[in-house]
Amino acid sequence: MDWLKEALFVREMAMENNRMFGDALPMIASENILSPLCKEMLITDFHGRYAEGNPGKRYYQGCKFFDEVESKAIELAKILFNAKYADVRPTSGTVANMAVFKAWTKPSDKVTVLDTADGAHISFGKWGAAGLRGLELHTYPFDSEAMNIDVDGAIATIRKVEPKLALFGQSVFLFPTPLKELADAAHEVGAKVVYDAAHVLGLIAGGKFQQPLKEGADVMTGSTHKTLPGPQGGVILANKTRDESQDMKYLDWGVFPGVTSSYHLHHVAAKAIAFAEHLAFGKQYAEQIIKNAKKLAEELYNHGFDVLGSNHGFTESHQILFKVGKEKGGEAAQKLEEAGIIANMNMVPGDEHPMRPSGIRLGVQELTRLGMKEGEMEEIAKFFKRVLIDGEEPAKVKKDVVEFKKNYRKIHYCFYEGEDAYEYIKLVQK
Ligand code: DSN
Protein backbone atom coordinates (compact mmCIF):
# COMPACT_ATOMS: atom_id res chain seq x y z
CA MET A 1 0.00 0.00 0.00
CA ASP A 2 1.10 3.58 -0.64
CA TRP A 3 0.56 5.06 2.81
CA LEU A 4 1.13 8.63 1.64
CA LYS A 5 -1.62 8.11 -0.91
CA GLU A 6 -3.89 6.83 1.88
CA ALA A 7 -3.10 9.88 4.01
CA LEU A 8 -3.67 12.29 1.12
CA PHE A 9 -6.97 10.59 0.36
CA VAL A 10 -8.15 11.63 3.82
CA ARG A 11 -6.98 15.18 3.20
CA GLU A 12 -8.78 15.26 -0.14
CA MET A 13 -12.01 14.17 1.57
CA ALA A 14 -11.61 17.00 4.10
CA MET A 15 -11.15 19.48 1.25
CA GLU A 16 -14.23 18.09 -0.50
CA ASN A 17 -16.16 18.50 2.73
CA ASN A 18 -15.10 22.14 2.93
CA ARG A 19 -16.25 22.62 -0.67
CA MET A 20 -19.56 20.84 -0.05
CA PHE A 21 -20.44 22.97 2.98
CA GLY A 22 -19.19 26.11 1.23
CA ASP A 23 -21.65 25.52 -1.59
CA ALA A 24 -24.54 24.38 0.62
CA LEU A 25 -27.06 25.82 3.04
CA PRO A 26 -25.93 24.21 6.34
CA MET A 27 -28.99 24.02 8.57
CA ILE A 28 -28.28 21.34 11.17
CA ALA A 29 -29.31 22.94 14.44
CA SER A 30 -26.33 21.65 16.44
CA GLU A 31 -23.56 22.94 14.16
CA ASN A 32 -21.72 26.15 13.40
CA ILE A 33 -18.55 27.58 11.84
CA LEU A 34 -15.45 28.76 13.69
CA SER A 35 -14.10 32.28 13.78
CA PRO A 36 -10.56 32.83 12.42
CA LEU A 37 -9.07 33.31 15.90
CA CYS A 38 -10.76 30.16 17.25
CA LYS A 39 -9.58 28.18 14.22
CA GLU A 40 -5.99 29.22 14.84
CA MET A 41 -6.10 27.74 18.33
CA LEU A 42 -6.86 24.28 16.96
CA ILE A 43 -3.46 23.99 15.29
CA THR A 44 -1.37 25.29 18.18
CA ASP A 45 0.97 23.14 20.26
CA PHE A 46 -1.77 22.92 22.91
CA HIS A 47 -3.24 20.21 20.73
CA GLY A 48 -0.66 17.62 21.74
CA ARG A 49 -0.33 18.47 25.45
CA TYR A 50 -1.71 17.10 28.67
CA ALA A 51 -3.21 18.78 31.70
CA GLU A 52 -5.07 17.08 34.53
CA GLY A 53 -6.72 18.82 37.45
CA ASN A 54 -7.21 22.57 37.67
CA PRO A 55 -5.00 25.61 36.87
CA GLY A 56 -2.08 25.76 39.33
CA LYS A 57 -2.72 22.17 40.55
CA ARG A 58 -1.48 19.84 37.85
CA TYR A 59 -0.14 16.35 37.62
CA TYR A 60 1.95 17.29 34.56
CA GLN A 61 4.70 19.88 34.16
CA GLY A 62 4.66 22.28 31.21
CA CYS A 63 1.22 23.76 31.94
CA LYS A 64 2.15 27.32 32.89
CA PHE A 65 0.84 28.97 29.71
CA PHE A 66 -2.12 26.65 29.50
CA ASP A 67 -2.99 27.53 33.11
CA GLU A 68 -3.27 31.17 32.00
CA VAL A 69 -5.54 30.12 29.13
CA GLU A 70 -7.82 27.91 31.21
CA SER A 71 -8.07 30.55 33.96
CA LYS A 72 -9.01 33.13 31.29
CA ALA A 73 -11.62 30.77 29.82
CA ILE A 74 -13.16 30.30 33.27
CA GLU A 75 -13.11 34.04 33.99
CA LEU A 76 -14.76 34.89 30.64
CA ALA A 77 -17.36 32.12 31.00
CA LYS A 78 -18.35 33.46 34.42
CA ILE A 79 -18.81 36.96 32.99
CA LEU A 80 -20.66 35.72 29.91
CA PHE A 81 -23.13 33.59 31.87
CA ASN A 82 -23.24 35.71 35.00
CA ALA A 83 -22.24 32.59 36.95
CA LYS A 84 -20.05 31.99 39.98
CA TYR A 85 -18.81 28.58 38.80
CA ALA A 86 -17.58 27.60 35.35
CA ASP A 87 -15.87 24.38 34.27
CA VAL A 88 -14.51 24.48 30.72
CA ARG A 89 -12.94 21.01 30.74
CA PRO A 90 -15.79 18.76 29.50
CA THR A 91 -15.01 17.71 25.94
CA SER A 92 -18.67 17.75 24.90
CA GLY A 93 -22.16 18.48 26.21
CA THR A 94 -22.66 14.76 26.76
CA VAL A 95 -19.47 14.59 28.85
CA ALA A 96 -20.74 17.58 30.88
CA ASN A 97 -23.99 15.68 31.54
CA MET A 98 -22.04 12.54 32.47
CA ALA A 99 -19.99 14.55 34.98
CA VAL A 100 -23.21 15.77 36.64
CA PHE A 101 -24.56 12.21 36.82
CA LYS A 102 -21.25 10.96 38.23
CA ALA A 103 -21.20 13.73 40.86
CA TRP A 104 -24.79 13.82 41.99
CA THR A 105 -26.30 10.36 41.46
CA LYS A 106 -25.72 6.70 42.18
CA PRO A 107 -26.88 3.80 40.01
CA SER A 108 -30.63 3.16 40.34
CA ASP A 109 -31.37 6.71 41.52
CA LYS A 110 -34.54 8.18 40.05
CA VAL A 111 -34.48 11.13 37.65
CA THR A 112 -37.29 12.90 35.83
CA VAL A 113 -36.82 13.81 32.18
CA LEU A 114 -38.53 14.47 28.86
CA ASP A 115 -38.80 11.63 26.36
CA THR A 116 -36.33 11.83 23.46
CA ALA A 117 -39.29 11.87 21.03
CA ASP A 118 -40.42 15.05 22.78
CA GLY A 119 -37.00 16.66 22.40
CA ALA A 120 -34.68 15.48 25.19
CA HIS A 121 -31.05 14.82 24.29
CA ILE A 122 -29.93 11.21 23.98
CA SER A 123 -27.57 11.65 26.98
CA PHE A 124 -30.75 11.97 29.09
CA GLY A 125 -32.10 8.71 27.66
CA LYS A 126 -31.78 5.05 28.60
CA TRP A 127 -29.51 4.36 25.60
CA GLY A 128 -27.25 7.30 26.52
CA ALA A 129 -25.37 8.62 29.55
CA ALA A 130 -28.34 8.34 31.94
CA GLY A 131 -28.65 4.65 31.04
CA LEU A 132 -24.90 4.17 31.39
CA ARG A 133 -25.13 5.50 34.96
CA GLY A 134 -28.02 3.07 35.60
CA LEU A 135 -30.52 5.83 36.41
CA GLU A 136 -34.22 5.08 36.65
CA LEU A 137 -35.96 7.41 34.19
CA HIS A 138 -39.45 8.85 34.71
CA THR A 139 -40.77 10.98 31.86
CA TYR A 140 -42.72 14.22 32.02
CA PRO A 141 -45.90 14.55 30.00
CA PHE A 142 -45.53 16.80 26.94
CA ASP A 143 -47.97 19.21 25.34
CA SER A 144 -47.37 18.65 21.64
CA GLU A 145 -49.65 21.50 20.59
CA ALA A 146 -47.62 23.99 22.66
CA MET A 147 -44.39 22.02 21.94
CA ASN A 148 -43.45 22.31 25.59
CA ILE A 149 -43.51 20.38 28.85
CA ASP A 150 -46.98 19.98 30.34
CA VAL A 151 -46.21 21.96 33.49
CA ASP A 152 -48.99 20.67 35.75
CA GLY A 153 -48.33 17.10 34.65
CA ALA A 154 -44.57 17.49 35.14
CA ILE A 155 -45.05 18.94 38.61
CA ALA A 156 -47.24 15.97 39.48
CA THR A 157 -44.55 13.61 38.12
CA ILE A 158 -41.85 15.29 40.21
CA ARG A 159 -43.97 15.17 43.38
CA LYS A 160 -44.83 11.51 42.84
CA VAL A 161 -41.36 10.27 41.83
CA GLU A 162 -39.30 12.44 44.23
CA PRO A 163 -36.27 12.21 41.93
CA LYS A 164 -32.64 12.88 42.81
CA LEU A 165 -32.36 15.10 39.73
CA ALA A 166 -35.01 16.89 37.68
CA LEU A 167 -33.56 17.14 34.17
CA PHE A 168 -34.59 19.84 31.71
CA GLY A 169 -33.36 21.25 28.41
CA GLN A 170 -33.86 19.84 24.93
CA SER A 171 -32.29 19.07 21.58
CA VAL A 172 -35.52 19.98 19.87
CA PHE A 173 -36.01 23.24 21.67
CA LEU A 174 -38.50 25.69 20.19
CA PHE A 175 -39.70 27.46 23.35
CA PRO A 176 -38.22 28.21 26.78
CA THR A 177 -39.00 25.70 29.54
CA PRO A 178 -41.35 27.06 32.25
CA LEU A 179 -38.48 26.42 34.61
CA LYS A 180 -39.34 28.51 37.66
CA GLU A 181 -42.44 26.52 38.64
CA LEU A 182 -40.80 23.20 37.81
CA ALA A 183 -37.64 24.05 39.77
CA ASP A 184 -39.73 25.03 42.80
CA ALA A 185 -41.49 21.66 42.70
CA ALA A 186 -38.16 19.83 42.30
CA HIS A 187 -36.57 21.68 45.21
CA GLU A 188 -39.63 20.96 47.41
CA VAL A 189 -38.90 17.23 47.09
CA GLY A 190 -35.15 17.70 47.54
CA ALA A 191 -34.20 17.21 43.89
CA LYS A 192 -31.46 19.15 42.16
CA VAL A 193 -32.36 20.90 38.92
CA VAL A 194 -30.17 20.28 35.86
CA TYR A 195 -30.71 22.30 32.67
CA ASP A 196 -29.08 21.10 29.44
CA ALA A 197 -28.55 24.33 27.50
CA ALA A 198 -26.48 22.77 24.71
CA HIS A 199 -28.60 24.07 21.85
CA VAL A 200 -29.53 27.45 23.24
CA LEU A 201 -26.31 28.35 25.07
CA GLY A 202 -25.47 31.25 22.75
CA LEU A 203 -29.03 32.60 22.95
CA ILE A 204 -28.91 32.47 26.76
CA ALA A 205 -25.50 34.17 26.79
CA GLY A 206 -26.83 36.81 24.38
CA GLY A 207 -29.71 37.49 26.80
CA LYS A 208 -32.34 36.37 24.26
CA PHE A 209 -33.61 33.13 25.79
CA GLN A 210 -34.54 32.17 29.34
CA GLN A 211 -31.91 32.54 32.10
CA PRO A 212 -31.89 29.09 33.76
CA LEU A 213 -29.47 29.95 36.55
CA LYS A 214 -31.80 32.77 37.64
CA GLU A 215 -34.91 30.60 37.24
CA GLY A 216 -33.87 27.83 39.62
CA ALA A 217 -31.38 25.58 37.84
CA ASP A 218 -28.68 24.31 40.18
CA VAL A 219 -26.46 23.57 37.24
CA MET A 220 -26.49 24.37 33.54
CA THR A 221 -24.55 22.18 31.10
CA GLY A 222 -23.96 23.03 27.49
CA SER A 223 -21.97 22.54 24.35
CA THR A 224 -19.80 25.28 22.94
CA HIS A 225 -20.34 24.82 19.20
CA LYS A 226 -24.01 25.39 18.40
CA THR A 227 -25.60 28.81 18.99
CA LEU A 228 -22.48 29.54 21.07
CA PRO A 229 -20.21 29.32 18.04
CA GLY A 230 -16.94 28.03 19.49
CA PRO A 231 -15.00 24.78 19.15
CA GLN A 232 -16.66 21.42 19.72
CA GLY A 233 -16.75 20.98 23.49
CA GLY A 234 -18.73 21.28 26.69
CA VAL A 235 -19.10 23.55 29.69
CA ILE A 236 -20.69 23.43 33.14
CA LEU A 237 -22.02 26.55 34.86
CA ALA A 238 -23.55 27.13 38.28
CA ASN A 239 -24.18 29.76 40.89
CA LYS A 240 -22.25 28.34 43.83
CA THR A 241 -18.48 28.10 44.10
CA ARG A 242 -16.51 24.99 44.98
CA ASP A 243 -15.85 26.46 48.42
CA GLU A 244 -19.48 27.25 49.13
CA SER A 245 -20.80 23.73 48.85
CA GLN A 246 -19.64 20.15 49.08
CA ASP A 247 -21.94 19.36 46.13
CA MET A 248 -19.86 21.67 43.94
CA LYS A 249 -16.68 19.87 45.01
CA TYR A 250 -18.32 16.62 43.90
CA LEU A 251 -19.16 18.30 40.60
CA ASP A 252 -15.52 19.32 40.14
CA TRP A 253 -14.44 15.73 40.82
CA GLY A 254 -17.23 14.51 38.54
CA VAL A 255 -15.30 16.11 35.65
CA PHE A 256 -11.87 14.99 36.85
CA PRO A 257 -11.21 12.23 37.67
CA GLY A 258 -14.85 11.31 36.98
CA VAL A 259 -15.20 11.50 33.22
CA THR A 260 -11.96 13.06 31.91
CA SER A 261 -8.26 12.62 32.50
CA SER A 262 -6.66 15.17 30.21
CA TYR A 263 -9.01 17.15 28.04
CA HIS A 264 -8.70 18.98 24.72
CA LEU A 265 -6.39 21.89 25.56
CA HIS A 266 -6.54 23.48 22.10
CA HIS A 267 -10.33 23.46 22.36
CA VAL A 268 -10.17 25.14 25.78
CA ALA A 269 -8.09 27.95 24.19
CA ALA A 270 -10.65 28.28 21.39
CA LYS A 271 -13.48 28.27 23.97
CA ALA A 272 -11.86 31.24 25.74
CA ILE A 273 -11.76 33.16 22.46
CA ALA A 274 -15.33 32.17 21.59
CA PHE A 275 -16.48 33.49 24.99
CA ALA A 276 -14.68 36.81 24.38
CA GLU A 277 -16.24 37.04 20.91
CA HIS A 278 -19.68 36.28 22.29
CA LEU A 279 -19.24 38.97 24.94
CA ALA A 280 -18.50 41.39 22.09
CA PHE A 281 -21.06 40.23 19.50
CA GLY A 282 -23.38 37.68 21.15
CA LYS A 283 -26.30 39.98 21.81
CA GLN A 284 -26.69 41.09 18.17
CA TYR A 285 -25.99 37.56 16.92
CA ALA A 286 -28.61 35.94 19.19
CA GLU A 287 -31.18 38.60 18.28
CA GLN A 288 -30.71 38.05 14.54
CA ILE A 289 -30.80 34.25 14.90
CA ILE A 290 -34.23 34.42 16.53
CA LYS A 291 -35.57 36.92 13.98
CA ASN A 292 -34.35 34.66 11.16
CA ALA A 293 -35.84 31.49 12.69
CA LYS A 294 -39.22 33.14 13.15
CA LYS A 295 -39.18 34.51 9.62
CA LEU A 296 -38.19 31.21 8.02
CA ALA A 297 -40.83 29.31 10.03
CA GLU A 298 -43.51 31.79 8.98
CA GLU A 299 -42.49 31.62 5.31
CA LEU A 300 -42.46 27.81 5.34
CA TYR A 301 -45.89 27.80 6.97
CA ASN A 302 -47.22 30.22 4.36
CA HIS A 303 -45.89 27.92 1.62
CA GLY A 304 -47.94 25.08 3.11
CA PHE A 305 -45.51 23.27 5.40
CA ASP A 306 -46.84 21.72 8.62
CA VAL A 307 -44.61 23.78 10.94
CA LEU A 308 -44.94 22.87 14.63
CA GLY A 309 -45.71 25.52 17.25
CA SER A 310 -47.86 27.45 14.75
CA ASN A 311 -50.25 28.74 17.45
CA HIS A 312 -47.35 30.03 19.52
CA GLY A 313 -45.29 32.00 17.00
CA PHE A 314 -43.46 28.85 15.71
CA THR A 315 -40.23 29.32 17.65
CA GLU A 316 -38.37 31.43 20.21
CA SER A 317 -35.02 29.80 19.44
CA HIS A 318 -32.76 29.06 16.45
CA GLN A 319 -34.84 25.99 15.55
CA ILE A 320 -37.79 25.15 13.36
CA LEU A 321 -39.52 21.77 13.25
CA PHE A 322 -41.91 20.66 10.53
CA LYS A 323 -43.67 17.41 9.69
CA VAL A 324 -43.27 15.82 6.28
CA GLY A 325 -45.58 12.79 6.55
CA LYS A 326 -45.54 9.63 8.65
CA GLU A 327 -41.97 8.25 8.78
CA LYS A 328 -40.94 10.35 5.75
CA GLY A 329 -38.27 12.46 7.52
CA GLY A 330 -35.32 10.48 6.17
CA GLU A 331 -36.53 10.66 2.57
CA ALA A 332 -37.11 14.41 2.82
CA ALA A 333 -33.69 15.05 4.41
CA GLN A 334 -32.06 13.06 1.57
CA LYS A 335 -33.83 15.11 -1.12
CA LEU A 336 -32.83 18.33 0.63
CA GLU A 337 -29.19 17.22 0.68
CA GLU A 338 -29.37 16.49 -3.05
CA ALA A 339 -30.57 20.08 -3.44
CA GLY A 340 -27.65 21.39 -1.37
CA ILE A 341 -29.63 21.96 1.83
CA ILE A 342 -28.12 20.10 4.78
CA ALA A 343 -30.64 19.36 7.54
CA ASN A 344 -31.60 16.36 9.64
CA MET A 345 -34.59 14.09 9.96
CA ASN A 346 -36.06 14.35 13.43
CA MET A 347 -38.62 12.71 15.66
CA VAL A 348 -41.78 14.68 16.27
CA PRO A 349 -44.21 14.05 19.12
CA GLY A 350 -45.98 10.75 18.48
CA ASP A 351 -43.05 9.16 16.60
CA GLU A 352 -41.97 5.83 17.97
CA HIS A 353 -38.86 4.88 16.03
CA PRO A 354 -35.84 7.23 16.05
CA MET A 355 -34.68 5.89 12.65
CA ARG A 356 -38.10 6.41 11.03
CA PRO A 357 -39.06 9.90 12.13
CA SER A 358 -41.69 12.10 10.54
CA GLY A 359 -40.08 15.51 10.81
CA ILE A 360 -37.26 17.79 9.71
CA ARG A 361 -35.44 19.99 12.22
CA LEU A 362 -33.75 23.17 11.01
CA GLY A 363 -31.40 25.64 12.68
CA VAL A 364 -30.51 29.07 11.29
CA GLN A 365 -27.48 29.82 13.49
CA GLU A 366 -24.88 29.13 10.77
CA LEU A 367 -26.77 31.00 8.05
CA THR A 368 -27.07 33.95 10.42
CA ARG A 369 -23.34 33.88 11.09
CA LEU A 370 -22.84 34.20 7.32
CA GLY A 371 -24.69 37.51 7.42
CA MET A 372 -28.14 36.35 6.35
CA LYS A 373 -31.20 38.25 7.51
CA GLU A 374 -34.98 38.02 7.06
CA GLY A 375 -34.84 38.72 3.29
CA GLU A 376 -32.58 35.71 2.76
CA MET A 377 -34.95 33.54 4.82
CA GLU A 378 -37.69 34.30 2.29
CA GLU A 379 -35.45 33.03 -0.52
CA ILE A 380 -34.49 29.91 1.41
CA ALA A 381 -38.13 29.02 2.13
CA LYS A 382 -38.71 29.04 -1.64
CA PHE A 383 -35.94 26.44 -2.12
CA PHE A 384 -37.68 24.18 0.43
CA LYS A 385 -40.98 24.58 -1.38
CA ARG A 386 -39.46 23.70 -4.75
CA VAL A 387 -37.93 20.48 -3.37
CA LEU A 388 -40.54 19.21 -0.94
CA ILE A 389 -43.87 20.67 -2.12
CA ASP A 390 -43.48 21.26 -5.87
CA GLY A 391 -41.42 18.06 -6.28
CA GLU A 392 -38.85 19.77 -8.52
CA GLU A 393 -35.71 17.79 -9.39
CA PRO A 394 -33.29 18.40 -6.44
CA ALA A 395 -30.27 18.68 -8.78
CA LYS A 396 -31.96 21.58 -10.56
CA VAL A 397 -32.68 23.38 -7.29
CA LYS A 398 -29.07 22.74 -6.21
CA LYS A 399 -27.75 24.85 -9.10
CA ASP A 400 -29.70 27.82 -7.73
CA VAL A 401 -28.67 27.06 -4.14
CA VAL A 402 -24.97 27.06 -5.12
CA GLU A 403 -25.40 30.36 -6.97
CA PHE A 404 -27.26 31.89 -3.99
CA LYS A 405 -24.64 30.70 -1.49
CA LYS A 406 -21.76 32.37 -3.40
CA ASN A 407 -22.62 35.64 -1.67
CA TYR A 408 -22.60 34.09 1.82
CA ARG A 409 -19.25 32.55 2.67
CA LYS A 410 -17.89 35.25 4.94
CA ILE A 411 -18.07 35.00 8.69
CA HIS A 412 -19.72 37.66 10.90
CA TYR A 413 -20.20 38.34 14.64
CA CYS A 414 -16.52 37.70 15.47
CA PHE A 415 -13.14 39.44 15.48
CA TYR A 416 -11.51 39.66 12.02
CA GLU A 417 -14.90 39.10 10.43
CA GLY A 418 -15.13 38.85 6.68
CA GLU A 419 -12.79 35.84 6.37
CA ASP A 420 -14.01 32.99 4.17
CA ALA A 421 -15.58 30.46 6.55
CA TYR A 422 -15.11 27.44 4.28
CA GLU A 423 -11.61 27.99 2.90
CA TYR A 424 -9.36 24.96 3.41
CA ILE A 425 -6.09 26.07 5.03
CA LYS A 426 -3.18 24.00 3.66
CA LEU A 427 -0.17 23.87 5.93
CA VAL A 428 1.65 21.31 3.76
CA GLN A 429 1.94 22.88 0.34
CA LYS A 430 3.43 19.99 -1.68
N1 DSN B 1 -27.60 15.20 18.95
C1 DSN B 1 -27.11 16.55 18.67
C2 DSN B 1 -28.17 17.35 18.02
O1 DSN B 1 -29.09 17.83 18.68
O2 DSN B 1 -28.09 17.52 16.82
C3 DSN B 1 -26.60 17.20 19.86
O3 DSN B 1 -25.66 16.41 20.52
PDB file of C-alpha atoms and ligand atoms in Angstrom, residues 28-31 92-94 119-123 170-172 196 198-199 223 225-226 318-319 344 346 361, ligand 1:
ATOM      1  CA  ILE A  28     -28.276  21.345  11.171  1.00  0.00           C
ATOM      2  CA  ALA A  29     -29.309  22.945  14.443  1.00  0.00           C
ATOM      3  CA  SER A  30     -26.327  21.652  16.440  1.00  0.00           C
ATOM      4  CA  GLU A  31     -23.557  22.936  14.164  1.00  0.00           C
ATOM      5  CA  SER A  92     -18.675  17.752  24.904  1.00  0.00           C
ATOM      6  CA  GLY A  93     -22.160  18.481  26.206  1.00  0.00           C
ATOM      7  CA  THR A  94     -22.657  14.761  26.759  1.00  0.00           C
ATOM      8  CA  GLY A 119     -37.003  16.660  22.397  1.00  0.00           C
ATOM      9  CA  ALA A 120     -34.680  15.480  25.188  1.00  0.00           C
ATOM     10  CA  HIS A 121     -31.049  14.825  24.287  1.00  0.00           C
ATOM     11  CA  ILE A 122     -29.933  11.207  23.978  1.00  0.00           C
ATOM     12  CA  SER A 123     -27.574  11.651  26.980  1.00  0.00           C
ATOM     13  CA  GLN A 170     -33.857  19.836  24.933  1.00  0.00           C
ATOM     14  CA  SER A 171     -32.287  19.070  21.577  1.00  0.00           C
ATOM     15  CA  VAL A 172     -35.516  19.977  19.872  1.00  0.00           C
ATOM     16  CA  ASP A 196     -29.082  21.099  29.440  1.00  0.00           C
ATOM     17  CA  ALA A 198     -26.483  22.770  24.708  1.00  0.00           C
ATOM     18  CA  HIS A 199     -28.603  24.071  21.845  1.00  0.00           C
ATOM     19  CA  SER A 223     -21.972  22.535  24.352  1.00  0.00           C
ATOM     20  CA  HIS A 225     -20.341  24.818  19.204  1.00  0.00           C
ATOM     21  CA  LYS A 226     -24.006  25.391  18.404  1.00  0.00           C
ATOM     22  CA  HIS A 318     -32.760  29.055  16.451  1.00  0.00           C
ATOM     23  CA  GLN A 319     -34.844  25.991  15.548  1.00  0.00           C
ATOM     24  CA  ASN A 344     -31.601  16.361   9.637  1.00  0.00           C
ATOM     25  CA  ASN A 346     -36.060  14.346  13.425  1.00  0.00           C
ATOM     26  CA  ARG A 361     -35.435  19.988  12.215  1.00  0.00           C
TER      27      ARG A 361
HETATM   28  N1  DSN B   1     -27.597  15.202  18.952  1.00  0.00           N
HETATM   29  C1  DSN B   1     -27.108  16.545  18.670  1.00  0.00           C
HETATM   30  C2  DSN B   1     -28.175  17.352  18.018  1.00  0.00           C
HETATM   31  O1  DSN B   1     -29.086  17.834  18.681  1.00  0.00           O
HETATM   32  O2  DSN B   1     -28.090  17.524  16.825  1.00  0.00           O
HETATM   33  C3  DSN B   1     -26.604  17.197  19.864  1.00  0.00           C
HETATM   34  O3  DSN B   1     -25.662  16.406  20.517  1.00  0.00           O
END
